mmCIF file of C-alpha atoms in Angstrom:
data_model
loop_
_atom_site.group_PDB
_atom_site.id
_atom_site.type_symbol
_atom_site.label_atom_id
_atom_site.label_comp_id
_atom_site.label_asym_id
_atom_site.label_seq_id
_atom_site.Cartn_x
_atom_site.Cartn_y
_atom_site.Cartn_z
ATOM 1 C CA UNK A 1 -19.182 100.792 -41.640
ATOM 2 C CA UNK A 2 -19.960 98.201 -44.310
ATOM 3 C CA UNK A 3 -19.650 100.762 -47.109
ATOM 4 C CA UNK A 4 -16.236 101.750 -45.836
ATOM 5 C CA UNK A 5 -14.928 98.180 -45.690
ATOM 6 C CA UNK A 6 -16.481 96.713 -48.813
ATOM 7 C CA UNK A 7 -14.980 99.392 -51.090
ATOM 8 C CA UNK A 8 -11.348 98.974 -50.027
ATOM 9 C CA UNK A 9 -10.957 95.477 -48.630
ATOM 10 C CA UNK A 10 -10.153 92.596 -50.993
ATOM 11 C CA UNK A 11 -10.166 88.866 -50.508
ATOM 12 C CA UNK A 12 -7.075 87.929 -48.496
ATOM 13 C CA UNK A 13 -6.225 91.429 -47.290
ATOM 14 C CA UNK A 14 -4.934 91.750 -43.769
ATOM 15 C CA UNK A 15 -7.032 94.080 -41.654
ATOM 16 C CA UNK A 16 -5.987 95.091 -38.151
ATOM 17 C CA UNK A 17 -8.940 95.937 -35.939
ATOM 18 C CA UNK A 18 -8.721 97.557 -32.512
ATOM 19 C CA UNK A 19 -11.371 96.013 -30.296
ATOM 20 C CA UNK A 20 -12.515 97.332 -26.893
ATOM 21 C CA UNK A 21 -16.286 97.403 -27.426
ATOM 22 C CA UNK A 22 -19.174 96.075 -29.475
ATOM 23 C CA UNK A 23 -18.444 98.163 -32.571
ATOM 24 C CA UNK A 24 -14.886 96.918 -32.828
ATOM 25 C CA UNK A 25 -16.357 93.446 -32.675
ATOM 26 C CA UNK A 26 -18.690 94.460 -35.476
ATOM 27 C CA UNK A 27 -15.779 95.710 -37.535
ATOM 28 C CA UNK A 28 -14.164 92.293 -37.261
ATOM 29 C CA UNK A 29 -17.331 90.646 -38.486
ATOM 30 C CA UNK A 30 -17.733 93.038 -41.492
ATOM 31 C CA UNK A 31 -14.036 92.718 -42.509
ATOM 32 C CA UNK A 32 -14.200 88.924 -42.301
ATOM 33 C CA UNK A 33 -17.309 88.904 -44.569
ATOM 34 C CA UNK A 34 -15.285 90.917 -47.099
ATOM 35 C CA UNK A 35 -12.796 88.010 -47.133
ATOM 36 C CA UNK A 36 -10.077 89.705 -44.996
ATOM 37 C CA UNK A 37 -7.633 88.079 -42.666
ATOM 38 C CA UNK A 38 -8.580 89.841 -39.498
ATOM 39 C CA UNK A 39 -5.973 90.608 -36.864
ATOM 40 C CA UNK A 40 -7.679 91.610 -33.549
ATOM 41 C CA UNK A 41 -6.006 93.893 -31.054
ATOM 42 C CA UNK A 42 -8.017 93.655 -27.851
ATOM 43 C CA UNK A 43 -7.782 96.265 -25.094
ATOM 44 C CA UNK A 44 -8.347 95.496 -21.462
ATOM 45 C CA UNK A 45 -11.979 96.218 -20.530
ATOM 46 C CA UNK A 46 -12.494 99.810 -19.499
ATOM 47 C CA UNK A 47 -9.295 100.930 -21.158
ATOM 48 C CA UNK A 48 -8.598 102.827 -24.330
ATOM 49 C CA UNK A 49 -6.733 101.148 -27.205
ATOM 50 C CA UNK A 50 -2.919 101.419 -27.160
ATOM 51 C CA UNK A 51 -2.026 102.815 -30.622
ATOM 52 C CA UNK A 52 1.399 101.181 -30.565
ATOM 53 C CA UNK A 53 -0.058 97.708 -29.987
ATOM 54 C CA UNK A 54 -2.315 98.284 -32.963
ATOM 55 C CA UNK A 55 0.578 99.372 -35.110
ATOM 56 C CA UNK A 56 2.745 96.433 -33.945
ATOM 57 C CA UNK A 57 0.030 93.829 -34.708
ATOM 58 C CA UNK A 58 1.091 93.264 -38.275
ATOM 59 C CA UNK A 59 4.031 94.641 -40.382
ATOM 60 C CA UNK A 60 2.022 95.543 -43.479
ATOM 61 C CA UNK A 61 -1.827 95.536 -43.165
ATOM 62 C CA UNK A 62 -3.998 96.804 -45.959
ATOM 63 C CA UNK A 63 -6.335 98.566 -43.490
ATOM 64 C CA UNK A 64 -6.114 99.607 -39.821
ATOM 65 C CA UNK A 65 -9.583 100.095 -38.365
ATOM 66 C CA UNK A 66 -10.643 101.575 -35.017
ATOM 67 C CA UNK A 67 -13.542 103.281 -33.367
ATOM 68 C CA UNK A 68 -12.590 106.880 -32.427
ATOM 69 C CA UNK A 69 -15.041 107.220 -29.580
ATOM 70 C CA UNK A 70 -16.216 103.924 -28.015
ATOM 71 C CA UNK A 71 -19.744 103.966 -26.551
ATOM 72 C CA UNK A 72 -18.603 101.388 -24.001
ATOM 73 C CA UNK A 73 -16.237 101.889 -22.250
ATOM 74 C CA UNK A 74 -16.848 105.476 -23.350
ATOM 75 C CA UNK A 75 -13.303 106.411 -24.119
ATOM 76 C CA UNK A 76 -11.338 107.915 -27.051
ATOM 77 C CA UNK A 77 -8.739 106.385 -29.375
ATOM 78 C CA UNK A 78 -5.664 108.400 -30.440
ATOM 79 C CA UNK A 79 -6.162 108.653 -34.206
ATOM 80 C CA UNK A 80 -3.298 111.102 -34.647
ATOM 81 C CA UNK A 81 -0.678 108.587 -33.446
ATOM 82 C CA UNK A 82 -2.130 105.875 -35.679
ATOM 83 C CA UNK A 83 -2.274 108.197 -38.707
ATOM 84 C CA UNK A 84 1.349 109.320 -38.272
ATOM 85 C CA UNK A 85 2.744 105.736 -38.276
ATOM 86 C CA UNK A 86 0.253 103.809 -40.443
ATOM 87 C CA UNK A 87 2.687 103.378 -43.288
ATOM 88 C CA UNK A 88 1.038 102.126 -46.484
ATOM 89 C CA UNK A 89 -2.117 101.004 -44.656
ATOM 90 C CA UNK A 90 -5.395 102.919 -44.940
ATOM 91 C CA UNK A 91 -6.640 104.179 -41.635
ATOM 92 C CA UNK A 92 -10.380 103.607 -41.188
ATOM 93 C CA UNK A 93 -12.162 105.307 -38.306
ATOM 94 C CA UNK A 94 -15.695 105.024 -36.882
ATOM 95 C CA UNK A 95 -16.564 108.615 -35.841
ATOM 96 C CA UNK A 96 -20.238 108.000 -35.099
ATOM 97 C CA UNK A 97 -20.142 109.137 -31.501
ATOM 98 C CA UNK A 98 -17.396 111.770 -31.855
ATOM 99 C CA UNK A 99 -18.364 114.006 -34.805
ATOM 100 C CA UNK A 100 -19.721 117.282 -33.408
ATOM 101 C CA UNK A 101 -19.037 116.313 -29.806
ATOM 102 C CA UNK A 102 -15.199 116.273 -29.630
ATOM 103 C CA UNK A 103 -12.359 117.311 -31.923
ATOM 104 C CA UNK A 104 -12.239 115.347 -35.142
ATOM 105 C CA UNK A 105 -9.449 116.270 -37.644
ATOM 106 C CA UNK A 106 -9.741 113.835 -40.543
ATOM 107 C CA UNK A 107 -6.968 115.196 -42.846
ATOM 108 C CA UNK A 108 -4.630 116.450 -40.117
ATOM 109 C CA UNK A 109 -4.616 113.069 -38.365
ATOM 110 C CA UNK A 110 -4.133 111.048 -41.541
ATOM 111 C CA UNK A 111 -7.509 109.297 -41.506
ATOM 112 C CA UNK A 112 -8.290 107.799 -44.933
ATOM 113 C CA UNK A 113 -11.849 106.671 -44.455
ATOM 114 C CA UNK A 114 -14.205 107.968 -41.773
ATOM 115 C CA UNK A 115 -17.904 107.603 -41.302
ATOM 116 C CA UNK A 116 -20.385 108.995 -38.783
ATOM 117 C CA UNK A 117 -24.105 109.133 -38.130
ATOM 118 C CA UNK A 118 -26.623 111.991 -38.059
ATOM 119 C CA UNK A 119 -28.324 110.896 -34.858
ATOM 120 C CA UNK A 120 -25.522 111.546 -32.300
ATOM 121 C CA UNK A 121 -23.843 114.892 -31.590
ATOM 122 C CA UNK A 122 -25.201 116.524 -34.730
ATOM 123 C CA UNK A 123 -28.635 116.313 -33.222
ATOM 124 C CA UNK A 124 -30.333 115.144 -36.443
ATOM 125 C CA UNK A 125 -32.819 112.204 -36.800
ATOM 126 C CA UNK A 126 -31.222 108.869 -37.699
ATOM 127 C CA UNK A 127 -30.973 107.770 -41.258
ATOM 128 C CA UNK A 128 -27.869 109.172 -42.930
ATOM 129 C CA UNK A 129 -24.198 108.271 -42.588
ATOM 130 C CA UNK A 130 -21.713 111.060 -43.606
ATOM 131 C CA UNK A 131 -18.486 109.463 -44.961
ATOM 132 C CA UNK A 132 -15.128 110.913 -45.848
ATOM 133 C CA UNK A 133 -12.673 109.244 -48.225
ATOM 134 C CA UNK A 134 -9.089 110.430 -48.804
ATOM 135 C CA UNK A 135 -7.366 110.489 -52.211
ATOM 136 C CA UNK A 136 -5.271 107.497 -51.130
ATOM 137 C CA UNK A 137 -8.416 105.519 -50.386
ATOM 138 C CA UNK A 138 -10.035 106.508 -53.654
ATOM 139 C CA UNK A 139 -7.046 105.131 -55.510
ATOM 140 C CA UNK A 140 -7.602 101.759 -53.838
ATOM 141 C CA UNK A 141 -11.309 101.548 -54.272
ATOM 142 C CA UNK A 142 -12.689 98.584 -56.160
ATOM 143 C CA UNK A 143 -14.166 99.227 -59.584
ATOM 144 C CA UNK A 144 -16.834 96.731 -58.751
ATOM 145 C CA UNK A 145 -17.090 96.010 -55.019
ATOM 146 C CA UNK A 146 -19.016 93.016 -53.734
ATOM 147 C CA UNK A 147 -21.897 95.277 -52.759
ATOM 148 C CA UNK A 148 -23.932 96.916 -55.458
ATOM 149 C CA UNK A 149 -25.856 99.177 -52.960
ATOM 150 C CA UNK A 150 -22.647 100.436 -51.297
ATOM 151 C CA UNK A 151 -20.612 100.936 -54.564
ATOM 152 C CA UNK A 152 -19.158 104.339 -53.851
ATOM 153 C CA UNK A 153 -18.204 104.849 -57.496
ATOM 154 C CA UNK A 154 -21.840 104.468 -58.556
ATOM 155 C CA UNK A 155 -22.974 106.684 -55.690
ATOM 156 C CA UNK A 156 -20.419 109.352 -56.691
ATOM 157 C CA UNK A 157 -21.768 109.256 -60.218
ATOM 158 C CA UNK A 158 -25.325 109.635 -58.806
ATOM 159 C CA UNK A 159 -24.434 112.508 -56.432
ATOM 160 C CA UNK A 160 -21.996 114.553 -58.541
ATOM 161 C CA UNK A 161 -22.058 113.086 -62.033
ATOM 162 C CA UNK A 162 -19.221 113.158 -64.505
ATOM 163 C CA UNK A 163 -21.562 114.303 -67.142
ATOM 164 C CA UNK A 164 -24.999 112.784 -67.275
ATOM 165 C CA UNK A 165 -26.007 111.746 -63.765
ATOM 166 C CA UNK A 166 -26.580 107.988 -63.178
ATOM 167 C CA UNK A 167 -29.594 106.914 -61.174
ATOM 168 C CA UNK A 168 -28.686 104.795 -58.112
ATOM 169 C CA UNK A 169 -31.451 105.243 -55.575
ATOM 170 C CA UNK A 170 -34.159 107.621 -54.466
ATOM 171 C CA UNK A 171 -32.541 110.066 -52.095
ATOM 172 C CA UNK A 172 -34.130 110.664 -48.667
ATOM 173 C CA UNK A 173 -34.768 114.379 -49.293
ATOM 174 C CA UNK A 174 -36.238 115.103 -45.890
ATOM 175 C CA UNK A 175 -33.200 113.624 -44.213
ATOM 176 C CA UNK A 176 -30.913 115.808 -46.289
ATOM 177 C CA UNK A 177 -32.865 118.906 -45.251
ATOM 178 C CA UNK A 178 -32.670 117.702 -41.655
ATOM 179 C CA UNK A 179 -28.912 117.376 -41.882
ATOM 180 C CA UNK A 180 -28.600 120.802 -43.524
ATOM 181 C CA UNK A 181 -30.584 122.335 -40.639
ATOM 182 C CA UNK A 182 -28.559 120.426 -38.009
ATOM 183 C CA UNK A 183 -25.215 121.551 -39.484
ATOM 184 C CA UNK A 184 -26.548 125.075 -39.631
ATOM 185 C CA UNK A 185 -27.219 124.970 -35.864
ATOM 186 C CA UNK A 186 -23.633 123.726 -35.224
ATOM 187 C CA UNK A 187 -22.159 126.404 -37.426
ATOM 188 C CA UNK A 188 -24.236 129.149 -35.760
ATOM 189 C CA UNK A 189 -22.991 128.018 -32.373
ATOM 190 C CA UNK A 190 -19.484 127.440 -33.610
ATOM 191 C CA UNK A 191 -17.736 124.071 -33.559
ATOM 192 C CA UNK A 192 -15.402 124.967 -30.711
ATOM 193 C CA UNK A 193 -18.351 126.296 -28.723
ATOM 194 C CA UNK A 194 -20.270 123.135 -29.316
ATOM 195 C CA UNK A 195 -17.279 121.060 -28.138
ATOM 196 C CA UNK A 196 -17.015 123.263 -25.009
ATOM 197 C CA UNK A 197 -20.737 122.722 -24.329
ATOM 198 C CA UNK A 198 -20.427 119.016 -24.532
ATOM 199 C CA UNK A 199 -17.422 119.159 -22.200
ATOM 200 C CA UNK A 200 -19.187 121.279 -19.625
ATOM 201 C CA UNK A 201 -22.283 119.008 -19.610
ATOM 202 C CA UNK A 202 -20.121 115.933 -19.440
ATOM 203 C CA UNK A 203 -18.093 117.261 -16.564
ATOM 204 C CA UNK A 204 -21.258 118.153 -14.554
ATOM 205 C CA UNK A 205 -22.697 114.698 -15.136
ATOM 206 C CA UNK A 206 -19.515 112.798 -14.372
ATOM 207 C CA UNK A 207 -18.673 114.833 -11.277
ATOM 208 C CA UNK A 208 -22.213 114.380 -9.991
ATOM 209 C CA UNK A 209 -22.165 110.627 -10.541
ATOM 210 C CA UNK A 210 -18.793 110.213 -8.717
ATOM 211 C CA UNK A 211 -19.956 112.455 -5.843
ATOM 212 C CA UNK A 212 -22.886 110.033 -5.393
ATOM 213 C CA UNK A 213 -20.707 106.953 -5.198
ATOM 214 C CA UNK A 214 -20.792 105.659 -8.781
ATOM 215 C CA UNK A 215 -17.640 104.590 -10.611
ATOM 216 C CA UNK A 216 -16.978 105.704 -14.140
ATOM 217 C CA UNK A 217 -15.717 102.997 -16.445
ATOM 218 C CA UNK A 218 -13.340 104.930 -18.663
ATOM 219 C CA UNK A 219 -10.099 106.404 -17.278
ATOM 220 C CA UNK A 220 -9.991 110.145 -16.893
ATOM 221 C CA UNK A 221 -7.269 110.526 -19.540
ATOM 222 C CA UNK A 222 -9.435 109.141 -22.305
ATOM 223 C CA UNK A 223 -12.968 109.953 -21.013
ATOM 224 C CA UNK A 224 -15.636 111.214 -23.425
ATOM 225 C CA UNK A 225 -17.702 114.277 -22.406
ATOM 226 C CA UNK A 226 -20.658 113.316 -24.592
ATOM 227 C CA UNK A 227 -21.060 109.715 -23.433
ATOM 228 C CA UNK A 228 -20.562 108.314 -19.923
ATOM 229 C CA UNK A 229 -20.316 104.689 -18.939
ATOM 230 C CA UNK A 230 -20.837 104.023 -15.283
ATOM 231 C CA UNK A 231 -20.743 100.983 -12.984
ATOM 232 C CA UNK A 232 -23.760 100.463 -10.773
ATOM 233 C CA UNK A 233 -22.295 99.264 -7.514
ATOM 234 C CA UNK A 234 -23.902 96.479 -5.560
ATOM 235 C CA UNK A 235 -24.357 98.820 -2.624
ATOM 236 C CA UNK A 236 -26.754 100.889 -4.758
ATOM 237 C CA UNK A 237 -28.860 97.906 -5.831
ATOM 238 C CA UNK A 238 -31.869 96.957 -3.693
ATOM 239 C CA UNK A 239 -32.145 93.296 -2.773
ATOM 240 C CA UNK A 240 -33.103 90.975 -5.685
ATOM 241 C CA UNK A 241 -32.775 93.645 -8.308
ATOM 242 C CA UNK A 242 -30.308 94.373 -11.094
ATOM 243 C CA UNK A 243 -29.156 97.555 -12.800
ATOM 244 C CA UNK A 244 -32.058 97.320 -15.205
ATOM 245 C CA UNK A 245 -34.476 97.719 -12.269
ATOM 246 C CA UNK A 246 -32.566 100.787 -11.103
ATOM 247 C CA UNK A 247 -32.810 102.299 -14.603
ATOM 248 C CA UNK A 248 -36.572 101.539 -14.727
ATOM 249 C CA UNK A 249 -37.098 103.267 -11.411
ATOM 250 C CA UNK A 250 -35.226 106.364 -12.587
ATOM 251 C CA UNK A 251 -37.334 106.458 -15.754
ATOM 252 C CA UNK A 252 -40.677 105.781 -14.126
ATOM 253 C CA UNK A 253 -40.311 108.065 -11.120
ATOM 254 C CA UNK A 254 -37.802 110.756 -12.177
ATOM 255 C CA UNK A 255 -37.988 110.920 -16.004
ATOM 256 C CA UNK A 256 -34.284 110.061 -16.372
ATOM 257 C CA UNK A 257 -33.488 107.551 -19.095
ATOM 258 C CA UNK A 258 -30.244 105.643 -18.975
ATOM 259 C CA UNK A 259 -29.328 103.076 -21.658
ATOM 260 C CA UNK A 260 -27.983 99.642 -20.806
ATOM 261 C CA UNK A 261 -24.486 98.792 -21.896
ATOM 262 C CA UNK A 262 -23.912 97.035 -25.246
ATOM 263 C CA UNK A 263 -22.254 93.715 -25.481
ATOM 264 C CA UNK A 264 -21.246 91.215 -22.846
ATOM 265 C CA UNK A 265 -19.960 92.734 -19.586
ATOM 266 C CA UNK A 266 -17.159 90.557 -18.293
ATOM 267 C CA UNK A 267 -17.502 89.226 -14.768
ATOM 268 C CA UNK A 268 -13.945 90.315 -14.032
ATOM 269 C CA UNK A 269 -14.937 93.921 -14.568
ATOM 270 C CA UNK A 270 -17.082 94.087 -11.473
ATOM 271 C CA UNK A 271 -20.680 95.290 -11.103
ATOM 272 C CA UNK A 272 -23.109 95.890 -13.963
ATOM 273 C CA UNK A 273 -22.637 98.887 -16.279
ATOM 274 C CA UNK A 274 -24.913 101.353 -17.921
ATOM 275 C CA UNK A 275 -24.249 104.412 -19.942
ATOM 276 C CA UNK A 276 -25.743 107.863 -19.847
ATOM 277 C CA UNK A 277 -25.851 110.898 -22.142
ATOM 278 C CA UNK A 278 -26.209 114.369 -20.761
ATOM 279 C CA UNK A 279 -29.629 115.688 -21.965
ATOM 280 C CA UNK A 280 -28.172 118.996 -23.154
ATOM 281 C CA UNK A 281 -25.113 117.493 -24.698
ATOM 282 C CA UNK A 282 -25.431 114.971 -27.562
ATOM 283 C CA UNK A 283 -29.129 115.139 -28.225
#
């Protein structure tokens, strides 16, 4: 995320950020530290971002930044609509949760900068962040960004070299081999087949949760198969316990691990939330 912002955002640039989760909040923080004038577009809790509201937030932003697949409320953002109407702005997308789990079409949707992580649907240990940069974004990259470590020009010289390669860092060779192996598994299965598997697993989990009286946070029209956020209703909580106690009981007695939600959960949204990943889906 920081590498994406620091290479294309200059002091005083206007950056529109769609916020409906903790990583949208983090985008605002990173952009502000780059000296940007940040324009937030907040979505109602539990709802996907409205692309038109994002587009209407400012007439000529330098960058429009959104998270493609929000961990909480576990819903997807329509990148294609943003890319089609972005104008002169660069479209920056966080694809950490989506890559390998749902359809991601960087060029077709007009995404200029996208980054992901190895530890999600690619099934590789954490440690690397694949990143994609369009020709439009390359043209706007700083010759000397504020960050030495995240200077993509220097990293490009290190990785590809225009002649003699320039030393930048010691590459994590074991992680590169891990990523190669993980991508090989995805290619062997087939990308569409992998997406279908995630969808089947997600449907089974979500249908089962709803059948047992739990309420899913994200609306059906934008729900993610690979990540599910769920409200723990008060009727399911024993006296004097919270949702963390319910998750501890599931882990200790049934071997089922459910992560707690990230960020503040507004009181207006109802009971506590947690999020769950199908074991045969993302990892």
